[in-house]
């Protein structure tokens, strides 16, 4: 089925009105995805907290996932309005860091893609080098 057939005006209206609760046919709503994810993630976080207390050190948990899921996780832990979870910008390969400790939850990094800066400058330089070479030899 093409996007044009799937995203009818009625579907788009429902999606806009029920964004976090909207469930496409044979699919999951963002709320359902969030609930399923947290059911998996919460025991891991609890285990890390216990280990942190036992060993008196910080424990890190890394999650590698796609935009919709990370938006749902961030929305939950940062306690923002689910209706606006889609506003949490996520670039490809962005790093998000949230700190969970005895003082509560805080956002350390959101949508940080600084690790790509050196790649972008190298790619731009390569493009310029190739452009110069092509211009000289034409």
Short mmCIF file of N, CA and C in Angstrom, two decimals:
data_model
loop_
_atom_site.label_atom_id
_atom_site.label_comp_id
_atom_site.label_asym_id
_atom_site.label_seq_id
_atom_site.Cartn_x
_atom_site.Cartn_y
_atom_site.Cartn_z
N UNK A 1 0.85 -1.17 0.00
CA UNK A 1 0.00 0.00 0.00
C UNK A 1 0.90 1.24 0.00
N UNK A 2 0.58 2.19 -0.85
CA UNK A 2 1.37 3.41 -0.93
C UNK A 2 1.01 4.35 0.22
N UNK A 3 1.91 5.30 0.50
CA UNK A 3 1.64 6.29 1.55
C UNK A 3 0.39 7.09 1.23
N UNK A 4 0.19 7.40 -0.04
CA UNK A 4 -0.97 8.18 -0.45
C UNK A 4 -2.27 7.48 -0.10
N UNK A 5 -2.29 6.16 -0.22
CA UNK A 5 -3.49 5.40 0.13
C UNK A 5 -3.62 5.23 1.64
N UNK A 6 -2.49 5.10 2.32
CA UNK A 6 -2.52 4.88 3.77
C UNK A 6 -2.84 6.16 4.53
N UNK A 7 -2.29 7.28 4.08
CA UNK A 7 -2.48 8.55 4.79
C UNK A 7 -3.60 9.36 4.16
N UNK A 8 -4.80 8.89 4.35
CA UNK A 8 -5.98 9.60 3.85
C UNK A 8 -6.21 10.83 4.73
N UNK A 9 -7.01 11.79 4.28
CA UNK A 9 -7.31 12.95 5.13
C UNK A 9 -7.88 12.56 6.50
N UNK A 10 -8.70 11.50 6.53
CA UNK A 10 -9.28 11.05 7.80
C UNK A 10 -8.20 10.51 8.73
N UNK A 11 -7.28 9.73 8.18
CA UNK A 11 -6.19 9.18 8.99
C UNK A 11 -5.31 10.30 9.52
N UNK A 12 -4.98 11.26 8.68
CA UNK A 12 -4.15 12.39 9.10
C UNK A 12 -4.84 13.18 10.20
N UNK A 13 -6.15 13.38 10.08
CA UNK A 13 -6.90 14.11 11.12
C UNK A 13 -6.84 13.35 12.44
N UNK A 14 -7.08 12.04 12.41
CA UNK A 14 -7.02 11.23 13.64
C UNK A 14 -5.62 11.28 14.24
N UNK A 15 -4.62 11.16 13.39
CA UNK A 15 -3.24 11.18 13.84
C UNK A 15 -2.94 12.51 14.54
N UNK A 16 -3.38 13.61 13.95
CA UNK A 16 -3.14 14.93 14.54
C UNK A 16 -3.88 15.11 15.86
N UNK A 17 -5.09 14.59 15.94
CA UNK A 17 -5.90 14.76 17.15
C UNK A 17 -5.48 13.82 18.28
N UNK A 18 -5.09 12.61 17.93
CA UNK A 18 -4.79 11.57 18.93
C UNK A 18 -3.33 11.16 18.90
N UNK A 19 -2.46 12.03 18.48
CA UNK A 19 -1.09 11.69 18.11
C UNK A 19 -0.49 10.52 18.90
N UNK A 20 -0.40 10.64 20.20
CA UNK A 20 0.25 9.60 21.00
C UNK A 20 -0.62 8.36 21.14
N UNK A 21 -1.92 8.54 21.00
CA UNK A 21 -2.86 7.43 21.17
C UNK A 21 -3.29 6.81 19.84
N UNK A 22 -2.99 7.48 18.74
CA UNK A 22 -3.46 6.99 17.44
C UNK A 22 -2.82 5.64 17.11
N UNK A 23 -3.64 4.69 16.73
CA UNK A 23 -3.16 3.35 16.39
C UNK A 23 -3.57 3.03 14.96
N UNK A 24 -2.61 2.95 14.05
CA UNK A 24 -2.96 2.60 12.67
C UNK A 24 -3.47 1.16 12.60
N UNK A 25 -4.22 0.83 11.57
CA UNK A 25 -4.72 -0.54 11.44
C UNK A 25 -3.57 -1.55 11.48
N UNK A 26 -3.73 -2.58 12.29
CA UNK A 26 -2.72 -3.64 12.44
C UNK A 26 -1.38 -3.10 12.94
N UNK A 27 -1.41 -2.00 13.68
CA UNK A 27 -0.17 -1.41 14.19
C UNK A 27 -0.26 -1.12 15.67
N UNK A 28 0.64 -0.27 16.14
CA UNK A 28 0.68 0.14 17.53
C UNK A 28 0.65 1.65 17.63
N UNK A 29 0.02 2.14 18.68
CA UNK A 29 0.10 3.57 18.96
C UNK A 29 1.46 3.85 19.61
N UNK A 30 1.83 5.12 19.64
CA UNK A 30 3.08 5.46 20.33
C UNK A 30 2.99 5.10 21.81
N UNK A 31 1.81 5.24 22.39
CA UNK A 31 1.62 4.87 23.80
C UNK A 31 1.88 3.37 23.99
N UNK A 32 1.39 2.54 23.08
CA UNK A 32 1.60 1.10 23.17
C UNK A 32 3.09 0.76 23.04
N UNK A 33 3.76 1.43 22.12
CA UNK A 33 5.20 1.21 21.93
C UNK A 33 5.95 1.62 23.19
N UNK A 34 5.57 2.77 23.74
CA UNK A 34 6.22 3.26 24.96
C UNK A 34 6.03 2.27 26.11
N UNK A 35 4.81 1.80 26.28
CA UNK A 35 4.51 0.86 27.36
C UNK A 35 5.32 -0.43 27.21
N UNK A 36 5.39 -0.95 26.00
CA UNK A 36 6.15 -2.18 25.74
C UNK A 36 7.64 -1.97 26.00
N UNK A 37 8.14 -0.82 25.58
CA UNK A 37 9.56 -0.50 25.76
C UNK A 37 9.90 -0.36 27.24
N UNK A 38 9.06 0.36 27.98
CA UNK A 38 9.33 0.57 29.40
C UNK A 38 9.24 -0.72 30.19
N UNK A 39 8.35 -1.63 29.78
CA UNK A 39 8.26 -2.94 30.44
C UNK A 39 9.58 -3.69 30.30
N UNK A 40 10.26 -3.49 29.20
CA UNK A 40 11.57 -4.12 28.98
C UNK A 40 12.68 -3.33 29.68
N UNK A 41 12.61 -2.01 29.60
CA UNK A 41 13.69 -1.15 30.07
C UNK A 41 13.73 -0.97 31.58
N UNK A 42 12.59 -0.86 32.23
CA UNK A 42 12.55 -0.58 33.67
C UNK A 42 13.31 -1.62 34.51
N UNK A 43 13.18 -2.93 34.27
CA UNK A 43 13.97 -3.89 35.06
C UNK A 43 15.48 -3.71 34.86
N UNK A 44 15.88 -3.34 33.66
CA UNK A 44 17.31 -3.10 33.40
C UNK A 44 17.79 -1.89 34.19
N UNK A 45 16.99 -0.84 34.20
CA UNK A 45 17.34 0.37 34.96
C UNK A 45 17.38 0.06 36.45
N UNK A 46 16.43 -0.70 36.94
CA UNK A 46 16.40 -1.07 38.36
C UNK A 46 17.63 -1.88 38.73
N UNK A 47 18.01 -2.82 37.87
CA UNK A 47 19.20 -3.63 38.10
C UNK A 47 20.45 -2.74 38.13
N UNK A 48 20.53 -1.77 37.22
CA UNK A 48 21.67 -0.85 37.19
C UNK A 48 21.71 0.01 38.45
N UNK A 49 20.55 0.47 38.92
CA UNK A 49 20.50 1.26 40.16
C UNK A 49 21.04 0.44 41.33
N UNK A 50 20.58 -0.81 41.45
CA UNK A 50 21.04 -1.67 42.54
C UNK A 50 22.53 -1.93 42.45
N UNK A 51 23.02 -2.19 41.25
CA UNK A 51 24.46 -2.41 41.06
C UNK A 51 25.24 -1.15 41.42
N UNK A 52 24.72 -0.01 41.04
CA UNK A 52 25.36 1.27 41.34
C UNK A 52 25.49 1.47 42.85
N UNK A 53 24.43 1.16 43.58
CA UNK A 53 24.47 1.30 45.04
C UNK A 53 25.44 0.30 45.66
N UNK A 54 25.41 -0.95 45.20
CA UNK A 54 26.30 -1.98 45.73
C UNK A 54 27.76 -1.63 45.51
N UNK A 55 28.07 -1.15 44.31
CA UNK A 55 29.47 -0.91 43.94
C UNK A 55 29.88 0.54 44.15
N UNK A 56 28.95 1.38 44.59
CA UNK A 56 29.23 2.80 44.84
C UNK A 56 29.87 3.48 43.62
N UNK A 57 29.26 3.28 42.48
CA UNK A 57 29.75 3.91 41.24
C UNK A 57 28.58 4.10 40.28
N UNK A 58 28.80 4.97 39.29
CA UNK A 58 27.77 5.19 38.28
C UNK A 58 27.73 4.03 37.30
N UNK A 59 26.56 3.71 36.83
CA UNK A 59 26.36 2.68 35.82
C UNK A 59 25.69 3.34 34.61
N UNK A 60 26.20 3.06 33.43
CA UNK A 60 25.62 3.61 32.21
C UNK A 60 24.85 2.54 31.47
N UNK A 61 23.77 2.96 30.85
CA UNK A 61 22.98 2.08 29.99
C UNK A 61 22.90 2.75 28.63
N UNK A 62 23.24 2.03 27.59
CA UNK A 62 23.16 2.57 26.23
C UNK A 62 21.98 1.96 25.50
N UNK A 63 21.27 2.82 24.79
CA UNK A 63 20.11 2.38 24.01
C UNK A 63 20.31 2.88 22.59
N UNK A 64 20.28 2.00 21.64
CA UNK A 64 20.41 2.36 20.24
C UNK A 64 19.08 2.04 19.57
N UNK A 65 18.42 3.06 19.06
CA UNK A 65 17.09 2.84 18.50
C UNK A 65 16.75 3.92 17.48
N UNK A 66 15.54 3.90 17.00
CA UNK A 66 15.11 4.86 15.99
C UNK A 66 14.38 6.04 16.64
N UNK A 67 14.10 7.05 15.83
CA UNK A 67 13.57 8.33 16.31
C UNK A 67 12.29 8.21 17.13
N UNK A 68 11.29 7.51 16.63
CA UNK A 68 10.01 7.44 17.35
C UNK A 68 10.16 6.83 18.73
N UNK A 69 10.96 5.79 18.83
CA UNK A 69 11.12 5.13 20.12
C UNK A 69 11.89 6.01 21.10
N UNK A 70 12.96 6.64 20.65
CA UNK A 70 13.73 7.49 21.56
C UNK A 70 12.89 8.69 21.99
N UNK A 71 12.07 9.21 21.10
CA UNK A 71 11.17 10.31 21.48
C UNK A 71 10.23 9.86 22.60
N UNK A 72 9.70 8.65 22.49
CA UNK A 72 8.80 8.12 23.51
C UNK A 72 9.51 7.93 24.85
N UNK A 73 10.73 7.43 24.80
CA UNK A 73 11.51 7.22 26.02
C UNK A 73 11.82 8.57 26.68
N UNK A 74 12.29 9.52 25.88
CA UNK A 74 12.60 10.85 26.43
C UNK A 74 11.35 11.52 26.98
N UNK A 75 10.25 11.42 26.27
CA UNK A 75 8.99 12.02 26.74
C UNK A 75 8.62 11.45 28.10
N UNK A 76 8.75 10.16 28.26
CA UNK A 76 8.39 9.52 29.52
C UNK A 76 9.29 9.99 30.66
N UNK A 77 10.60 9.88 30.47
CA UNK A 77 11.51 10.21 31.56
C UNK A 77 11.59 11.71 31.85
N UNK A 78 11.40 12.53 30.85
CA UNK A 78 11.42 13.97 31.07
C UNK A 78 10.04 14.51 31.44
N UNK A 79 9.06 13.63 31.47
CA UNK A 79 7.70 13.93 31.92
C UNK A 79 7.07 15.09 31.15
N UNK A 80 7.30 15.09 29.85
CA UNK A 80 6.68 16.12 29.01
C UNK A 80 5.31 15.63 28.53
N UNK A 81 4.55 16.51 27.97
CA UNK A 81 3.22 16.18 27.47
C UNK A 81 3.36 15.22 26.28
N UNK A 82 2.75 14.03 26.34
CA UNK A 82 2.86 13.07 25.24
C UNK A 82 2.43 13.63 23.89
N UNK A 83 1.51 14.56 23.92
CA UNK A 83 1.01 15.15 22.67
C UNK A 83 2.14 15.83 21.88
N UNK A 84 3.17 16.26 22.60
CA UNK A 84 4.25 17.00 21.94
C UNK A 84 5.56 16.21 21.84
N UNK A 85 5.51 14.90 22.08
CA UNK A 85 6.72 14.07 22.01
C UNK A 85 7.39 14.17 20.65
N UNK A 86 6.60 14.32 19.60
CA UNK A 86 7.16 14.39 18.24
C UNK A 86 8.00 15.64 18.04
N UNK A 87 7.88 16.62 18.95
CA UNK A 87 8.67 17.85 18.83
C UNK A 87 10.10 17.67 19.33
N UNK A 88 10.40 16.54 19.96
CA UNK A 88 11.76 16.28 20.42
C UNK A 88 12.58 15.90 19.19
N UNK A 89 13.33 16.86 18.69
CA UNK A 89 14.12 16.67 17.46
C UNK A 89 15.16 15.58 17.66
N UNK A 90 15.30 14.71 16.68
CA UNK A 90 16.29 13.64 16.72
C UNK A 90 16.94 13.50 15.35
N UNK A 91 18.18 13.94 15.24
CA UNK A 91 18.93 13.73 14.01
C UNK A 91 19.44 12.30 13.97
N UNK A 92 19.79 11.82 12.79
CA UNK A 92 20.35 10.48 12.67
C UNK A 92 21.61 10.37 13.51
N UNK A 93 21.74 9.31 14.23
CA UNK A 93 22.86 8.96 15.11
C UNK A 93 23.04 9.93 16.28
N UNK A 94 22.03 10.74 16.59
CA UNK A 94 22.15 11.67 17.71
C UNK A 94 22.29 10.92 19.03
N UNK A 95 22.99 11.55 19.95
CA UNK A 95 23.19 10.98 21.29
C UNK A 95 22.32 11.76 22.27
N UNK A 96 21.61 11.02 23.09
CA UNK A 96 20.80 11.61 24.16
C UNK A 96 21.31 11.02 25.47
N UNK A 97 21.43 11.87 26.46
CA UNK A 97 21.89 11.39 27.77
C UNK A 97 20.97 11.95 28.84
N UNK A 98 20.36 11.04 29.58
CA UNK A 98 19.57 11.46 30.72
C UNK A 98 20.19 10.84 31.96
N UNK A 99 20.16 11.58 33.03
CA UNK A 99 20.76 11.15 34.28
C UNK A 99 19.64 10.83 35.26
N UNK A 100 19.65 9.60 35.75
CA UNK A 100 18.68 9.16 36.76
C UNK A 100 19.48 8.90 38.04
N UNK A 101 19.23 9.68 39.07
CA UNK A 101 19.93 9.45 40.33
C UNK A 101 19.01 9.77 41.50
N UNK A 102 19.59 9.80 42.69
CA UNK A 102 18.77 10.03 43.89
C UNK A 102 18.11 11.41 43.91
N UNK A 103 18.59 12.33 43.08
CA UNK A 103 18.02 13.67 43.02
C UNK A 103 16.89 13.78 41.99
N UNK A 104 16.70 12.75 41.20
CA UNK A 104 15.65 12.77 40.19
C UNK A 104 16.21 12.53 38.80
N UNK A 105 15.58 13.13 37.82
CA UNK A 105 15.92 12.92 36.42
C UNK A 105 16.31 14.26 35.80
N UNK A 106 17.39 14.26 35.04
CA UNK A 106 17.76 15.49 34.33
C UNK A 106 18.30 15.14 32.95
N UNK A 107 18.06 16.05 32.02
CA UNK A 107 18.57 15.89 30.66
C UNK A 107 19.98 16.46 30.61
N UNK A 108 20.93 15.65 30.19
CA UNK A 108 22.32 16.08 30.06
C UNK A 108 22.57 16.48 28.61
N UNK A 109 22.14 15.63 27.68
CA UNK A 109 22.28 15.90 26.24
C UNK A 109 21.00 15.46 25.55
N UNK A 110 20.54 16.26 24.63
CA UNK A 110 19.41 15.88 23.78
C UNK A 110 19.79 16.20 22.34
N UNK A 111 19.68 15.22 21.47
CA UNK A 111 19.94 15.39 20.03
C UNK A 111 21.35 15.91 19.76
N UNK A 112 22.32 15.40 20.48
CA UNK A 112 23.72 15.82 20.31
C UNK A 112 24.34 15.04 19.16
N UNK A 113 24.73 15.75 18.11
CA UNK A 113 25.39 15.08 16.99
C UNK A 113 26.79 15.64 16.74
N UNK A 114 27.41 16.16 17.79
CA UNK A 114 28.76 16.72 17.66
C UNK A 114 29.79 15.68 17.23
N UNK A 115 29.52 14.41 17.50
CA UNK A 115 30.45 13.36 17.09
C UNK A 115 30.56 13.26 15.57
N UNK A 116 29.65 13.89 14.85
CA UNK A 116 29.69 13.87 13.38
C UNK A 116 30.42 15.07 12.79
N UNK A 117 30.76 16.05 13.60
CA UNK A 117 31.34 17.30 13.09
C UNK A 117 32.59 17.06 12.25
N UNK A 118 33.50 16.22 12.75
CA UNK A 118 34.73 15.99 12.00
C UNK A 118 34.45 15.27 10.68
N UNK A 119 33.44 14.41 10.66
CA UNK A 119 33.10 13.71 9.42
C UNK A 119 32.53 14.69 8.39
N UNK A 120 31.70 15.60 8.86
CA UNK A 120 31.08 16.56 7.95
C UNK A 120 32.14 17.45 7.34
N UNK A 121 33.08 17.95 8.15
CA UNK A 121 34.12 18.82 7.60
C UNK A 121 35.01 18.05 6.63
N UNK A 122 35.32 16.79 6.94
CA UNK A 122 36.12 15.98 6.01
C UNK A 122 35.38 15.75 4.70
N UNK A 123 34.08 15.46 4.78
CA UNK A 123 33.29 15.23 3.57
C UNK A 123 33.20 16.50 2.74
N UNK A 124 33.04 17.64 3.40
CA UNK A 124 32.98 18.91 2.67
C UNK A 124 34.31 19.19 1.99
N UNK A 125 35.41 18.93 2.69
CA UNK A 125 36.73 19.14 2.09
C UNK A 125 36.94 18.22 0.89
N UNK A 126 36.52 16.96 1.02
CA UNK A 126 36.64 16.03 -0.10
C UNK A 126 35.82 16.50 -1.28
N UNK A 127 34.62 16.98 -1.02
CA UNK A 127 33.77 17.48 -2.10
C UNK A 127 34.42 18.66 -2.78
N UNK A 128 35.00 19.56 -2.00
CA UNK A 128 35.68 20.72 -2.59
C UNK A 128 36.89 20.28 -3.39
N UNK A 129 37.66 19.32 -2.85
CA UNK A 129 38.83 18.82 -3.57
C UNK A 129 38.42 18.21 -4.89
N UNK A 130 37.37 17.39 -4.88
CA UNK A 130 36.88 16.77 -6.12
C UNK A 130 36.37 17.82 -7.08
N UNK A 131 35.69 18.83 -6.56
CA UNK A 131 35.17 19.91 -7.40
C UNK A 131 36.32 20.65 -8.06
N UNK A 132 37.34 21.00 -7.28
CA UNK A 132 38.50 21.71 -7.83
C UNK A 132 39.18 20.88 -8.91
N UNK A 133 39.34 19.58 -8.64
CA UNK A 133 39.99 18.70 -9.59
C UNK A 133 39.19 18.63 -10.90
N UNK A 134 37.88 18.50 -10.77
CA UNK A 134 37.03 18.43 -11.96
C UNK A 134 37.07 19.74 -12.74
N UNK A 135 37.09 20.86 -12.05
CA UNK A 135 37.13 22.16 -12.71
C UNK A 135 38.44 22.35 -13.47
N UNK A 136 39.54 21.92 -12.85
CA UNK A 136 40.86 22.09 -13.48
C UNK A 136 40.98 21.22 -14.72
N UNK A 137 40.43 20.01 -14.66
CA UNK A 137 40.59 19.06 -15.76
C UNK A 137 39.49 19.14 -16.81
N UNK A 138 38.63 20.10 -16.75
CA UNK A 138 37.57 20.17 -17.75
C UNK A 138 37.87 21.20 -18.81
#
